[in-house]
Amino acid sequence: MYKMSNNPTSKFQDVPWKHRFFSSMIGFAVNFSRRSDGTINRYIMNLFDFKAPPSQQPFDGVKTSDTVVDATRNLYFRLFLPSLNQDDDVPVIVYFHGGGFAYLSASSIPCDDFCRRLCKKTGAVIISVNYRLAPEHKYPSQYDDGFDVLKFIDDNANAKNLPLNVKLKQCFIAGDSAGGNLAHHVAVKACEYGLRNVKLIGLIAIQQFFGGEERTESETRIVDAPMISVKGTDWLWKAFLPEGSDRNHPACNVFGPKSVDDISRLKFPATMVVVGGFDPMHDWQIRYYEGLKKCGKEACLIEYPHAFHTFYGVPELKETCLLMEAVKGFMERLIN
């Protein structure tokens, strides 16, 4: 049913040279910054992780600002405000960036650029969370940071940095790659906690980072894929998970043999699951979708057969345009 082509690099040739160059540079930095003892040379990585400052003046129709939640752990969020009529009700997306729990930030240029485009396309206020990184901060630090930002928004519903017309009862939680993993687990915590002012009505999981001890067909078949490899994901899981844990830990294998969260009892938001055919994690993403359905949750699957991991970072790709339209349609359906 999910059989794909064996040539993951063919679609990457459609990517403009500047994006291929940037991706190669980031890939080099990621590999070169990893030490043999399982730590990361942050000095080297930061040389290649270019940052975008917040922009109070509209840039491409979007203004941005940063709000500190907890300075002691560099926990903040970048707020993206669309240029819309102030009388219009505006939904909100709480967004978690990718990077394998270990790389990038809310101010990294790829993350800032994607959230800016998402803000402009959907007309939503984007709250992009800057969370702590592994291996310096292992599980559950990232989940705690994400949930603390959600509680901060809930407790400060009338904060001056949020526009008056923002509708917290029309809140979506979203993320790409590791951020998609974060979005799921933070949504579970939010459902168990019971927020007062924020209502999660949808979850947008884009090529979410899940795994397990088993080697799936896509992990075995898709080698030499752009941006990600099984060897690389194994390293990231070891950097993130608690000492002594394997990849069947429930943070990694959500519906696996060690799963502890029974979401069938929760009022879990409707979920949009986005997968790519040239992504080694394809099968784990499909299993996530199937797990949601087995738990009786509303879920829709959006599959792009020729998409590689992080394809959405390239605006020129047809699949990226289709994704933006799909996200907008998903949000409009749930709001209306």
CSV table of C-alpha atoms in Angstrom, one decimal:
chain,number,residue,atom,x,y,z
A,1,MET,CA,0.0,0.0,0.0
A,2,TYR,CA,2.8,2.4,0.9
A,3,LYS,CA,5.5,1.2,-1.5
A,4,MET,CA,7.7,4.0,-2.8
A,5,SER,CA,10.5,4.7,-5.2
A,6,ASN,CA,14.0,3.7,-4.2
A,7,ASN,CA,15.6,6.9,-5.4
A,8,PRO,CA,15.4,9.5,-2.5
A,9,THR,CA,17.9,11.9,-4.1
A,10,SER,CA,16.0,12.4,-7.4
A,11,LYS,CA,13.5,14.9,-6.0
A,12,PHE,CA,16.3,16.7,-4.2
A,13,GLN,CA,17.7,17.7,-7.6
A,14,ASP,CA,14.6,19.9,-8.1
A,15,VAL,CA,15.7,22.0,-5.1
A,16,PRO,CA,17.3,25.4,-6.1
A,17,TRP,CA,21.0,25.4,-5.7
A,18,LYS,CA,21.0,27.9,-2.8
A,19,HIS,CA,18.8,25.6,-0.7
A,20,ARG,CA,20.9,22.6,-1.6
A,21,PHE,CA,24.1,24.5,-0.6
A,22,PHE,CA,22.5,25.6,2.7
A,23,SER,CA,21.3,22.1,3.5
A,24,SER,CA,24.7,20.7,2.7
A,25,MET,CA,26.3,23.3,5.0
A,26,ILE,CA,23.9,22.5,7.9
A,27,GLY,CA,24.5,18.8,7.3
A,28,PHE,CA,28.3,19.3,7.5
A,29,ALA,CA,27.9,21.3,10.7
A,30,VAL,CA,25.7,18.8,12.4
A,31,ASN,CA,28.1,15.9,11.6
A,32,PHE,CA,31.2,17.8,12.4
A,33,SER,CA,29.8,19.2,15.7
A,34,ARG,CA,29.0,15.7,17.1
A,35,ARG,CA,31.7,14.5,19.5
A,36,SER,CA,32.5,10.9,20.1
A,37,ASP,CA,31.4,11.1,23.8
A,38,GLY,CA,27.8,11.9,22.6
A,39,THR,CA,28.0,15.7,23.2
A,40,ILE,CA,27.7,18.5,20.7
A,41,ASN,CA,30.3,21.2,20.0
A,42,ARG,CA,27.9,24.2,20.2
A,43,TYR,CA,30.6,26.7,19.1
A,44,ILE,CA,31.0,24.9,15.8
A,45,MET,CA,27.3,24.4,15.3
A,46,ASN,CA,26.5,28.1,16.0
A,47,LEU,CA,28.9,29.2,13.3
A,48,PHE,CA,26.5,27.6,10.7
A,49,ASP,CA,23.2,28.2,12.5
A,50,PHE,CA,22.4,31.7,11.3
A,51,LYS,CA,19.8,33.6,13.3
A,52,ALA,CA,17.0,36.0,12.2
A,53,PRO,CA,16.3,38.9,14.6
A,54,PRO,CA,12.7,39.8,15.4
A,55,SER,CA,11.2,42.4,13.1
A,56,GLN,CA,8.9,45.1,14.5
A,57,GLN,CA,8.5,46.5,11.0
A,58,PRO,CA,6.4,44.2,8.7
A,59,PHE,CA,8.6,41.9,6.6
A,60,ASP,CA,6.7,40.1,3.9
A,61,GLY,CA,3.5,41.1,5.6
A,62,VAL,CA,4.5,39.7,9.0
A,63,LYS,CA,5.8,41.3,12.2
A,64,THR,CA,7.7,39.4,14.9
A,65,SER,CA,8.7,39.9,18.5
A,66,ASP,CA,10.2,37.7,21.3
A,67,THR,CA,8.6,37.1,24.7
A,68,VAL,CA,10.6,35.6,27.5
A,69,VAL,CA,8.9,33.0,29.7
A,70,ASP,CA,11.8,31.9,31.8
A,71,ALA,CA,15.2,33.5,31.3
A,72,THR,CA,17.0,30.9,33.5
A,73,ARG,CA,16.4,28.3,30.8
A,74,ASN,CA,16.3,30.6,27.8
A,75,LEU,CA,12.7,29.7,27.4
A,76,TYR,CA,10.9,32.2,25.1
A,77,PHE,CA,8.6,32.3,22.1
A,78,ARG,CA,8.7,34.2,18.9
A,79,LEU,CA,5.4,35.8,18.0
A,80,PHE,CA,4.4,36.1,14.3
A,81,LEU,CA,1.6,38.6,13.6
A,82,PRO,CA,-0.1,38.7,10.2
A,83,SER,CA,-1.2,42.0,8.6
A,84,LEU,CA,-4.9,41.7,8.8
A,85,ASN,CA,-8.0,43.8,9.6
A,86,GLN,CA,-8.0,44.3,13.3
A,87,ASP,CA,-11.7,43.4,13.3
A,88,ASP,CA,-11.0,39.9,12.1
A,89,ASP,CA,-10.9,37.0,14.6
A,90,VAL,CA,-7.4,35.4,14.4
A,91,PRO,CA,-6.6,31.8,15.3
A,92,VAL,CA,-3.3,30.9,16.9
A,93,ILE,CA,-0.8,28.1,16.2
A,94,VAL,CA,1.7,27.1,18.9
A,95,TYR,CA,4.6,25.8,16.9
A,96,PHE,CA,7.6,23.6,17.8
A,97,HIS,CA,10.6,23.6,15.4
A,98,GLY,CA,12.5,20.5,14.3
A,99,GLY,CA,16.1,19.6,14.7
A,100,GLY,CA,16.1,16.2,16.4
A,101,PHE,CA,15.6,17.8,19.9
A,102,ALA,CA,19.3,18.8,19.6
A,103,TYR,CA,19.6,21.5,17.0
A,104,LEU,CA,18.2,24.9,15.8
A,105,SER,CA,16.0,27.4,17.7
A,106,ALA,CA,13.0,29.6,17.2
A,107,SER,CA,15.3,32.3,15.8
A,108,SER,CA,17.2,30.0,13.4
A,109,ILE,CA,16.6,31.3,9.8
A,110,PRO,CA,14.9,28.1,8.5
A,111,CYS,CA,12.5,28.0,11.4
A,112,ASP,CA,11.8,31.8,11.3
A,113,ASP,CA,11.2,31.6,7.5
A,114,PHE,CA,8.8,28.7,7.7
A,115,CYS,CA,6.7,30.3,10.5
A,116,ARG,CA,6.6,33.6,8.6
A,117,ARG,CA,5.3,31.8,5.5
A,118,LEU,CA,2.8,29.8,7.6
A,119,CYS,CA,1.6,33.0,9.3
A,120,LYS,CA,1.1,34.8,6.0
A,121,LYS,CA,-0.7,31.8,4.4
A,122,THR,CA,-3.1,30.9,7.2
A,123,GLY,CA,-3.6,34.4,8.7
A,124,ALA,CA,-2.9,32.9,12.1
A,125,VAL,CA,-0.8,34.2,14.9
A,126,ILE,CA,2.2,31.9,15.3
A,127,ILE,CA,3.8,31.3,18.7
A,128,SER,CA,7.1,29.6,17.9
A,129,VAL,CA,8.6,28.0,21.1
A,130,ASN,CA,12.3,28.1,21.8
A,131,TYR,CA,12.9,25.1,24.0
A,132,ARG,CA,16.1,23.6,25.6
A,133,LEU,CA,18.2,21.2,23.5
A,134,ALA,CA,19.6,17.7,24.0
A,135,PRO,CA,22.0,16.3,25.0
A,136,GLU,CA,22.6,19.0,27.6
A,137,HIS,CA,18.9,18.8,28.5
A,138,LYS,CA,17.5,15.3,28.0
A,139,TYR,CA,13.9,14.1,28.1
A,140,PRO,CA,11.5,15.5,29.5
A,141,SER,CA,13.0,19.0,29.4
A,142,GLN,CA,11.6,19.8,25.9
A,143,TYR,CA,8.1,18.6,26.8
A,144,ASP,CA,8.2,20.6,30.0
A,145,ASP,CA,9.3,23.7,28.1
A,146,GLY,CA,6.6,23.3,25.5
A,147,PHE,CA,3.8,22.8,28.1
A,148,ASP,CA,5.1,25.7,30.2
A,149,VAL,CA,4.7,28.0,27.3
A,150,LEU,CA,1.2,26.8,26.7
A,151,LYS,CA,0.4,27.4,30.4
A,152,PHE,CA,2.0,30.9,30.1
A,153,ILE,CA,-0.4,31.7,27.3
A,154,ASP,CA,-3.3,30.3,29.2
A,155,ASP,CA,-2.4,32.3,32.3
A,156,ASN,CA,-1.8,35.5,30.3
A,157,ALA,CA,-4.7,35.4,27.9
A,158,ASN,CA,-4.9,39.2,27.9
A,159,ALA,CA,-1.2,39.9,27.7
A,160,LYS,CA,-0.3,43.1,25.7
A,161,ASN,CA,1.9,41.2,23.3
A,162,LEU,CA,-1.1,39.2,22.0
A,163,PRO,CA,-3.5,41.1,19.7
A,164,LEU,CA,-6.9,41.7,21.1
A,165,ASN,CA,-8.6,39.8,18.3
A,166,VAL,CA,-6.7,36.6,18.8
A,167,LYS,CA,-9.0,33.6,19.5
A,168,LEU,CA,-7.4,31.3,22.1
A,169,LYS,CA,-10.4,29.0,21.7
A,170,GLN,CA,-9.2,28.4,18.2
A,171,CYS,CA,-5.8,27.2,19.1
A,172,PHE,CA,-3.8,24.7,17.0
A,173,ILE,CA,-0.6,23.0,18.2
A,174,ALA,CA,1.9,22.1,15.5
A,175,GLY,CA,5.5,21.1,14.7
A,176,ASP,CA,7.8,19.6,12.2
A,177,SER,CA,10.1,16.6,12.7
A,178,ALA,CA,11.1,16.6,16.4
A,179,GLY,CA,8.6,19.4,16.8
A,180,GLY,CA,5.8,17.1,15.6
A,181,ASN,CA,6.8,14.7,18.4
A,182,LEU,CA,6.7,17.6,20.8
A,183,ALA,CA,3.3,18.7,19.6
A,184,HIS,CA,1.9,15.3,20.3
A,185,HIS,CA,3.3,15.0,23.8
A,186,VAL,CA,2.5,18.6,24.8
A,187,ALA,CA,-1.1,18.1,23.5
A,188,VAL,CA,-1.4,15.0,25.7
A,189,LYS,CA,-0.2,16.9,28.8
A,190,ALA,CA,-2.6,19.8,28.0
A,191,CYS,CA,-5.6,17.4,27.7
A,192,GLU,CA,-4.7,15.9,31.1
A,193,TYR,CA,-4.2,19.3,32.7
A,194,GLY,CA,-7.2,21.1,31.5
A,195,LEU,CA,-6.5,24.7,30.3
A,196,ARG,CA,-8.9,27.5,31.1
A,197,ASN,CA,-8.5,30.0,28.3
A,198,VAL,CA,-6.8,28.0,25.6
A,199,LYS,CA,-8.7,25.3,23.6
A,200,LEU,CA,-6.7,23.0,21.4
A,201,ILE,CA,-8.9,22.2,18.4
A,202,GLY,CA,-6.3,20.8,16.0
A,203,LEU,CA,-2.8,19.2,15.9
A,204,ILE,CA,-0.6,19.6,12.8
A,205,ALA,CA,2.2,17.0,12.7
A,206,ILE,CA,4.6,17.5,9.8
A,207,GLN,CA,6.9,14.5,9.2
A,208,GLN,CA,7.0,13.9,13.0
A,209,PHE,CA,10.0,12.3,14.6
A,210,PHE,CA,9.0,8.9,16.0
A,211,GLY,CA,10.8,5.6,16.1
A,212,GLY,CA,11.4,2.3,17.8
A,213,GLU,CA,13.8,-0.6,18.2
A,214,GLU,CA,12.3,-2.4,15.2
A,215,ARG,CA,13.8,-1.4,11.8
A,216,THR,CA,10.9,-0.6,9.5
A,217,GLU,CA,10.8,-1.2,5.7
A,218,SER,CA,11.3,2.5,5.0
A,219,GLU,CA,14.3,2.7,7.3
A,220,THR,CA,15.9,-0.2,5.5
A,221,ARG,CA,15.0,0.8,2.0
A,222,ILE,CA,15.6,4.6,2.0
A,223,VAL,CA,19.3,5.1,2.2
A,224,ASP,CA,21.3,8.2,1.2
A,225,ALA,CA,18.2,10.3,1.8
A,226,PRO,CA,18.7,14.1,1.9
A,227,MET,CA,18.8,15.7,5.4
A,228,ILE,CA,18.5,12.6,7.5
A,229,SER,CA,19.7,9.0,8.0
A,230,VAL,CA,18.9,6.1,10.3
A,231,LYS,CA,22.4,6.4,11.8
A,232,GLY,CA,21.7,10.0,12.5
A,233,THR,CA,18.3,9.4,14.1
A,234,ASP,CA,19.8,6.7,16.3
A,235,TRP,CA,22.3,9.2,17.6
A,236,LEU,CA,19.6,11.8,18.2
A,237,TRP,CA,17.5,9.4,20.2
A,238,LYS,CA,20.4,8.4,22.3
A,239,ALA,CA,21.2,12.1,23.0
A,240,PHE,CA,17.6,12.8,23.9
A,241,LEU,CA,16.2,9.8,25.8
A,242,PRO,CA,17.1,9.1,29.5
A,243,GLU,CA,20.2,7.1,30.2
A,244,GLY,CA,19.6,3.4,29.8
A,245,SER,CA,16.5,3.8,27.6
A,246,ASP,CA,16.0,2.2,24.3
A,247,ARG,CA,14.0,3.4,21.3
A,248,ASN,CA,10.8,1.8,22.6
A,249,HIS,CA,10.6,4.5,25.2
A,250,PRO,CA,7.1,6.0,25.0
A,251,ALA,CA,8.6,9.4,24.0
A,252,CYS,CA,9.9,7.7,20.8
A,253,ASN,CA,7.5,4.8,20.2
A,254,VAL,CA,4.2,6.5,21.1
A,255,PHE,CA,2.0,3.4,20.5
A,256,GLY,CA,4.7,0.9,21.2
A,257,PRO,CA,5.1,-1.9,23.8
A,258,LYS,CA,6.1,0.6,26.6
A,259,SER,CA,3.4,3.2,25.9
A,260,VAL,CA,1.9,4.7,29.0
A,261,ASP,CA,-0.5,7.3,27.6
A,262,ASP,CA,-4.0,6.0,26.8
A,263,ILE,CA,-5.2,8.8,24.6
A,264,SER,CA,-8.5,7.0,23.9
A,265,ARG,CA,-9.7,8.5,27.2
A,266,LEU,CA,-8.7,12.0,26.3
A,267,LYS,CA,-10.4,14.7,24.3
A,268,PHE,CA,-7.5,14.8,21.9
A,269,PRO,CA,-7.5,17.4,19.1
A,270,ALA,CA,-8.2,16.4,15.5
A,271,THR,CA,-4.8,15.7,13.9
A,272,MET,CA,-3.4,16.2,10.5
A,273,VAL,CA,-0.4,13.9,9.8
A,274,VAL,CA,1.9,14.8,7.0
A,275,VAL,CA,4.4,12.2,5.6
A,276,GLY,CA,6.9,12.1,2.8
A,277,GLY,CA,7.6,9.1,0.6
A,278,PHE,CA,11.4,9.7,0.7
A,279,ASP,CA,11.6,10.1,4.4
A,280,PRO,CA,13.2,7.1,6.3
A,281,MET,CA,10.8,7.7,9.1
A,282,HIS,CA,7.8,7.3,6.8
A,283,ASP,CA,6.6,4.0,8.3
A,284,TRP,CA,6.8,5.4,11.8
A,285,GLN,CA,4.7,8.4,10.8
A,286,ILE,CA,2.1,6.1,9.2
A,287,ARG,CA,2.0,4.0,12.4
A,288,TYR,CA,1.3,7.2,14.3
A,289,TYR,CA,-1.7,8.0,12.1
A,290,GLU,CA,-2.9,4.4,12.5
A,291,GLY,CA,-2.5,4.6,16.2
A,292,LEU,CA,-4.6,7.7,16.5
A,293,LYS,CA,-7.3,6.0,14.5
A,294,LYS,CA,-7.2,2.9,16.6
A,295,CYS,CA,-7.7,5.1,19.7
A,296,GLY,CA,-10.8,6.5,18.1
A,297,LYS,CA,-9.4,9.9,17.3
A,298,GLU,CA,-10.1,12.1,14.3
A,299,ALA,CA,-7.0,12.0,12.0
A,300,CYS,CA,-6.3,12.7,8.4
A,301,LEU,CA,-3.3,11.6,6.4
A,302,ILE,CA,-1.6,13.8,3.9
A,303,GLU,CA,1.1,12.0,1.9
A,304,TYR,CA,3.5,13.4,-0.7
A,305,PRO,CA,5.1,10.4,-2.3
A,306,HIS,CA,8.2,12.2,-3.6
A,307,ALA,CA,8.8,14.5,-0.6
A,308,PHE,CA,12.1,14.2,1.4
A,309,HIS,CA,12.5,15.1,5.1
A,310,THR,CA,12.1,18.8,5.6
A,311,PHE,CA,10.9,19.4,2.1
A,312,TYR,CA,8.7,22.3,3.5
A,313,GLY,CA,11.8,24.4,4.0
A,314,VAL,CA,11.9,24.9,0.2
A,315,PRO,CA,9.2,27.3,-0.8
A,316,GLU,CA,9.7,26.6,-4.5
A,317,LEU,CA,8.7,22.9,-4.3
A,318,LYS,CA,5.2,22.0,-5.5
A,319,GLU,CA,4.7,19.9,-2.3
A,320,THR,CA,5.4,22.9,-0.1
A,321,CYS,CA,2.7,24.9,-1.8
A,322,LEU,CA,0.3,21.9,-1.5
A,323,LEU,CA,1.2,21.6,2.2
A,324,MET,CA,0.4,25.2,2.9
A,325,GLU,CA,-2.9,24.9,1.2
A,326,ALA,CA,-3.6,21.7,3.2
A,327,VAL,CA,-2.8,23.3,6.5
A,328,LYS,CA,-5.0,26.3,5.7
A,329,GLY,CA,-7.9,24.0,4.7
A,330,PHE,CA,-7.5,21.8,7.8
A,331,MET,CA,-7.7,24.9,10.0
A,332,GLU,CA,-10.6,26.4,8.2
A,333,ARG,CA,-12.6,23.2,8.4
A,334,LEU,CA,-12.1,22.9,12.2
A,335,ILE,CA,-12.8,26.6,12.8
A,336,ASN,CA,-16.0,26.7,10.8
